[in-house]
Short mmCIF file of C-alpha atoms in Angstrom, two decimals:
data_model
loop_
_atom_site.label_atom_id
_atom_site.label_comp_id
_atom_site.label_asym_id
_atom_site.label_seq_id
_atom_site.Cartn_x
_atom_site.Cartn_y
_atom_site.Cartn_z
CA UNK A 693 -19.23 -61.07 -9.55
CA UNK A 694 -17.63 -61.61 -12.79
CA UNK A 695 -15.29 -58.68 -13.84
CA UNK A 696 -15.24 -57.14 -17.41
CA UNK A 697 -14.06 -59.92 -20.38
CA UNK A 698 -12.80 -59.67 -23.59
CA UNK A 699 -12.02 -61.48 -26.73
CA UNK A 700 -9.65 -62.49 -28.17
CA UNK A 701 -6.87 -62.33 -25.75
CA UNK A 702 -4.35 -62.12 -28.77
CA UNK A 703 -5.11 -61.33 -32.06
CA UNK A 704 -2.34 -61.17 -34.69
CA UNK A 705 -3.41 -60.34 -38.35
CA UNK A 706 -2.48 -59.46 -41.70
CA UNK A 707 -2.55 -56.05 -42.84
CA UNK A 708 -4.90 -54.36 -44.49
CA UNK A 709 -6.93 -57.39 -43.14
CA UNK A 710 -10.29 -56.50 -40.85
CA UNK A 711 -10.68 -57.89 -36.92
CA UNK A 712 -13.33 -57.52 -34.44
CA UNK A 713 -12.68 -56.98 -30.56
CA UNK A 714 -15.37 -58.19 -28.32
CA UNK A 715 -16.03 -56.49 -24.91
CA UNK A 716 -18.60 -58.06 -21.92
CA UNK A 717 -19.35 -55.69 -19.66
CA UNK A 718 -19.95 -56.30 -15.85
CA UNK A 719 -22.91 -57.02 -15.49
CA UNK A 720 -25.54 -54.05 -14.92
CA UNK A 721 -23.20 -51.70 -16.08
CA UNK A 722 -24.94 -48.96 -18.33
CA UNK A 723 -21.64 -47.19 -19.37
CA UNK A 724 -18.87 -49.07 -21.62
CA UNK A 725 -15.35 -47.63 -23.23
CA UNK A 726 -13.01 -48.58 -25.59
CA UNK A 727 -9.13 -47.49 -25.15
CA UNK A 728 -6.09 -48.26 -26.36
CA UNK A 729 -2.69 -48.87 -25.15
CA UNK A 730 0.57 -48.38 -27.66
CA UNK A 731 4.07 -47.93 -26.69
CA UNK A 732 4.22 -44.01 -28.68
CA UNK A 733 0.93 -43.24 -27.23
CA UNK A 734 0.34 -44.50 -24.05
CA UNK A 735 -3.04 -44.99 -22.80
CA UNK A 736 -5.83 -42.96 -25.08
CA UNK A 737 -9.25 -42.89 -25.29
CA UNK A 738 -11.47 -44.26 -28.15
CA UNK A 739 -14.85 -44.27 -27.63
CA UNK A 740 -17.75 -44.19 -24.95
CA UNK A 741 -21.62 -45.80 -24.94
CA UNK A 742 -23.85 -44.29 -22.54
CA UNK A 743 -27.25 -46.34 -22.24
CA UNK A 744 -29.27 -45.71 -25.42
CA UNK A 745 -27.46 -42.11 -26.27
CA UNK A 746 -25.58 -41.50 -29.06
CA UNK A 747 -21.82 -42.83 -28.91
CA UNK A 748 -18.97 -40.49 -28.25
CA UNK A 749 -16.73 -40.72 -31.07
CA UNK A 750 -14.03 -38.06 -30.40
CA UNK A 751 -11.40 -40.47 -29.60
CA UNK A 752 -11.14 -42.71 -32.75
CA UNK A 753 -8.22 -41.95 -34.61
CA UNK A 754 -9.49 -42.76 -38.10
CA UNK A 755 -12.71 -43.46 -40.07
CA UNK A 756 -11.64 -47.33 -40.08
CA UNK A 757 -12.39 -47.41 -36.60
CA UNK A 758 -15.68 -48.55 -35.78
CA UNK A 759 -17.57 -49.59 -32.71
CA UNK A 760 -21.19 -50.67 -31.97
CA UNK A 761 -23.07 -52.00 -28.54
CA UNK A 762 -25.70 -54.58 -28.76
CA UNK A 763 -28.62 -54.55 -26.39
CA UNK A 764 -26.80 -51.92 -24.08
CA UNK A 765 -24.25 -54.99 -23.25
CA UNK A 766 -21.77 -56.51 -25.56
CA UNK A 767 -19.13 -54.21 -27.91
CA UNK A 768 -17.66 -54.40 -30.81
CA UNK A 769 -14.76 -52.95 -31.87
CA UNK A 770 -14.15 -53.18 -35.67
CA UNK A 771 -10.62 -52.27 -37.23
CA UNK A 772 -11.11 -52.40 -41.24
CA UNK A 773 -7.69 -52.31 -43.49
CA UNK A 774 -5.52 -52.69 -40.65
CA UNK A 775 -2.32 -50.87 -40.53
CA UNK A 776 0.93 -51.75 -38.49
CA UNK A 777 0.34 -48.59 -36.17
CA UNK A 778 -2.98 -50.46 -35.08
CA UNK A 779 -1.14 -52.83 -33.15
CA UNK A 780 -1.48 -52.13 -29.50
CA UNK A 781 -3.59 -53.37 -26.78
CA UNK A 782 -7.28 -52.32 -27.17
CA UNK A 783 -9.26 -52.20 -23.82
CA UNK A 784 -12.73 -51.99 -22.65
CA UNK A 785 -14.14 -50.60 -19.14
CA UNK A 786 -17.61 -50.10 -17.96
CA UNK A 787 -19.37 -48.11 -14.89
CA UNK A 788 -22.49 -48.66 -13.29
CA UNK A 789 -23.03 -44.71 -14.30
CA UNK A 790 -26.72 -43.61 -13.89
CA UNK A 791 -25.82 -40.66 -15.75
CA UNK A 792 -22.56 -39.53 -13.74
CA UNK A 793 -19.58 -38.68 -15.98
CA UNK A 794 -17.28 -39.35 -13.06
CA UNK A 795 -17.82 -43.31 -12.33
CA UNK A 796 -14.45 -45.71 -11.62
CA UNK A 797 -14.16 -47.36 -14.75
CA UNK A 798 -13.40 -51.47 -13.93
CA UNK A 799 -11.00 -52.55 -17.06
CA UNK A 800 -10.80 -56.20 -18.46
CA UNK A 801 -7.66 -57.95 -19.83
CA UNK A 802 -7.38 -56.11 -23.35
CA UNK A 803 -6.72 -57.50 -26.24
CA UNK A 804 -3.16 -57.89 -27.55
CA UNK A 805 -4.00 -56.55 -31.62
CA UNK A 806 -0.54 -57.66 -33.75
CA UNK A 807 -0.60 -56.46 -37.38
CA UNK A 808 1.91 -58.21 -39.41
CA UNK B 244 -7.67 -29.38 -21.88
CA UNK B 245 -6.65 -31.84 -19.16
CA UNK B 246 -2.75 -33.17 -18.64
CA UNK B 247 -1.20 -35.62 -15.97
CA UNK B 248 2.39 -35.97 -15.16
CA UNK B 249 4.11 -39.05 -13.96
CA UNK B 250 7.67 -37.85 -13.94
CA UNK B 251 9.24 -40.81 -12.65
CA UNK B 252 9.26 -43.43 -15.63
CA UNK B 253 10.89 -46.38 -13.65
CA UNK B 254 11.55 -47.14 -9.82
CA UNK B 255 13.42 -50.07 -8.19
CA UNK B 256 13.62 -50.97 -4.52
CA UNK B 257 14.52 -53.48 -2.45
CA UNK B 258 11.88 -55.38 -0.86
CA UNK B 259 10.58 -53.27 2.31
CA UNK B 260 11.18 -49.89 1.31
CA UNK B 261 8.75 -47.06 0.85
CA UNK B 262 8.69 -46.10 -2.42
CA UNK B 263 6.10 -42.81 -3.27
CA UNK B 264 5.19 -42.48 -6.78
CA UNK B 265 4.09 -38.76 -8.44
CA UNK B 266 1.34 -37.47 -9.91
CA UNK B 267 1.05 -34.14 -11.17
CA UNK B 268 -2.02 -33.26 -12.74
CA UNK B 269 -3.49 -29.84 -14.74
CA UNK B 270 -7.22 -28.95 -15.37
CA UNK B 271 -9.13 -25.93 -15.61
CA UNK B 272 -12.43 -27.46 -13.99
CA UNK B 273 -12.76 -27.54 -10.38
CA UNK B 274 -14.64 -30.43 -10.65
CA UNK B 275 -12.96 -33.19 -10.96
CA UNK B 276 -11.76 -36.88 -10.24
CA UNK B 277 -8.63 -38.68 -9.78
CA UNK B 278 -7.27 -42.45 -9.48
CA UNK B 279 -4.73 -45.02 -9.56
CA UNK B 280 -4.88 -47.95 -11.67
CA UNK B 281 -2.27 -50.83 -10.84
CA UNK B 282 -0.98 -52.81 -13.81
CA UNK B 283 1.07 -55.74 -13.41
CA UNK B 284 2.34 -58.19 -16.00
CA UNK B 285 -0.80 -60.17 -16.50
CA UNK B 286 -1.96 -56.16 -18.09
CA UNK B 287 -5.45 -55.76 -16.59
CA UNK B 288 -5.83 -52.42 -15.41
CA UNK B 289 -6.79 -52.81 -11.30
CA UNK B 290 -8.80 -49.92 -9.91
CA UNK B 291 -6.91 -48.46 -6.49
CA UNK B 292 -8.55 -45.16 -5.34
CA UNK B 293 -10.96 -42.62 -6.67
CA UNK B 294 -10.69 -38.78 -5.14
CA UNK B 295 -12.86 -35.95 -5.90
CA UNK B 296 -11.46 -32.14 -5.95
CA UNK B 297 -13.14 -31.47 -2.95
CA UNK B 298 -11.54 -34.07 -0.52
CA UNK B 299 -8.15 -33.41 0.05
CA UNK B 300 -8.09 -36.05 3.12
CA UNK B 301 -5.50 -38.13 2.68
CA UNK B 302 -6.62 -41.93 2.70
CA UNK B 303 -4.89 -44.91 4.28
CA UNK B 304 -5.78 -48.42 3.02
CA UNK B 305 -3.31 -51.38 4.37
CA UNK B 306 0.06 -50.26 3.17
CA UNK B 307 -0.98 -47.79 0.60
CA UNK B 308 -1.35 -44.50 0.93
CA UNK B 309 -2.65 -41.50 -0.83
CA UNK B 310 -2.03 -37.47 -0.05
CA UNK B 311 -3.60 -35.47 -2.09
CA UNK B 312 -2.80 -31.39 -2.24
CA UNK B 313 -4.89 -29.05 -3.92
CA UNK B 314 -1.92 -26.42 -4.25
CA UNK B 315 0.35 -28.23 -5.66
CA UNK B 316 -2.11 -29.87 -7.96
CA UNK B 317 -0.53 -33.72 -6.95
CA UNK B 318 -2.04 -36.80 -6.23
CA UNK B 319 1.01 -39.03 -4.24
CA UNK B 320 1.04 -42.64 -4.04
CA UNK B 321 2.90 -44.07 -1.40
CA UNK B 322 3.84 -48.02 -0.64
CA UNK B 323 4.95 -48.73 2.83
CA UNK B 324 6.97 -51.85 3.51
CA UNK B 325 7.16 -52.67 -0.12
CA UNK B 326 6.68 -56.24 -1.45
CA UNK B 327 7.59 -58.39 -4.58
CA UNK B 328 3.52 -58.32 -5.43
CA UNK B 329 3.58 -54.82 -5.64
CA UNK B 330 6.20 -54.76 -8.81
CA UNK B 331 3.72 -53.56 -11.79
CA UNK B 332 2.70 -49.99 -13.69
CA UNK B 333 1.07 -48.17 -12.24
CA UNK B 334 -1.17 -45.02 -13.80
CA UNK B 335 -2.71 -41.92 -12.47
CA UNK B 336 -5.76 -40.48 -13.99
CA UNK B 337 -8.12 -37.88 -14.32
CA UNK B 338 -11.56 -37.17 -15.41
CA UNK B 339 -13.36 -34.04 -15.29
CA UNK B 340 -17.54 -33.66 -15.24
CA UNK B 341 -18.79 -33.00 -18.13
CA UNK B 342 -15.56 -34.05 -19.94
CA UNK B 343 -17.56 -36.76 -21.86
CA UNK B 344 -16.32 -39.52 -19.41
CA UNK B 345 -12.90 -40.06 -20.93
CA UNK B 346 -10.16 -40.84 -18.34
CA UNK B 347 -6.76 -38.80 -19.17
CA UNK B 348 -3.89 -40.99 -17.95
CA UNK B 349 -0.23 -40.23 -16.87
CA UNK B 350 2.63 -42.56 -18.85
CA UNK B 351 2.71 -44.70 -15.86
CA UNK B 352 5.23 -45.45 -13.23
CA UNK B 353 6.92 -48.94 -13.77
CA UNK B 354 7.86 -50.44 -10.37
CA UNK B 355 10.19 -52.89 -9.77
CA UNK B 356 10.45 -54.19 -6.26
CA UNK B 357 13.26 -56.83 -5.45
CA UNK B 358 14.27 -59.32 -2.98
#
């Protein structure tokens, strides 16, 4: 079956601009993430949607992070005013968790985010 | 809170070698999960193995293997017979329950395998 997708594959913008990531989860999956991967930082978590319970935050780094999940599918990621140290490559996962914490997480492509 | 250590930043070989990459990894829980994630230069993350804490069998899947030891808190990847294909990143990772689902990831072990 199709794997997880995102959009845009490359994004470069201006700063203090705003940009939206998209995320499609595989299908049937009830759990979706957000990470991100910079060269300082390595790979760190942003956020996590579990079904219809509340999001957990604890991972964006600033208030100008944003996400939201549609319908229990598609994300969102929103960047507002974005700064150079945004620029890394934001990816999504999702896990057919029932409620597990402990599910493989299947990654798509990322996006490439370049702030200018 | 959770850590894992890939000490080896970069490896080359030459096409055919074994080449083991390390993972050292520290929790408190003794619950927990571990992986490997390939990445290779397209940059999708590729799911390899999951291991629970309470399965220390090693695992054998074509040329990969994985041994993983309890007492020295490591999760080993090994490649036998390496091949060009196999050049990528690749990450160890760990996720505790009740650790709100995150997945705590080593720097990553570039591999370079040449002809």
């Amino acid at each position: 079956g199709a794997g997880v997708s995102q959009s845009p594959s490359n994004k470069v913008t201006e700063k203090g601009k705003d940009v939206e990531l998209r995320c499609d989860p595989i299908s049937g999956h009830t759990a979706l993430y957000w990470y991100r991967q910079s060269l300082g930082q390595g790979l760190e978590f942003l956020i996590y949607f579990q079904g219809n319970s509340a999001p957990d935050k604890s991972g964006l780094p600033s208030d100008r992070f944003s996400a939201e999940r549609t319908g229990g599918s598609v994300s969102t990621l929103t960047i507002q005013r974005t700064q150079q140290e945004d620029s890394a490559v934001y990816l999504c996962a999702s896990s057919s968790s029932a409620g597990a914490s402990t599910d493989t997480q299947y990654f798509g492509p990322g996006t490439r985010l370049t702030v200018l | 809170a959770q850590k894992v250590t890939q000490a080896q930043t970069e490896i080359s070989v030459v096409e055919k070698e074994d080449v083991t990459l390390d993972c050292v990894y520290e929790t408190r829980d003794t619950t927990y999960y571990l992986f490997w994630y390939k990445q290779p230069p397209s940059g999708e993350l590729v799911f390899l193995i999951r291991r629970n804490s309470f399965d220390e069998q090693n695992e054998i899947s074509g040329r990969y293997s994985w041994n993983f030891q309890k007492s020295t808190s490591s999760f080993n990847f090994t490649i036998t017979a390496s091949q060009v294909v196999d050049s990528a990143v690749y990450f160890c990772a760990l996720i505790i329950t009740g650790g709100g689902n995150k997945l705590t990831f080593g720097t990553g072990t570039q591999l370079k395998v040449e002809l």
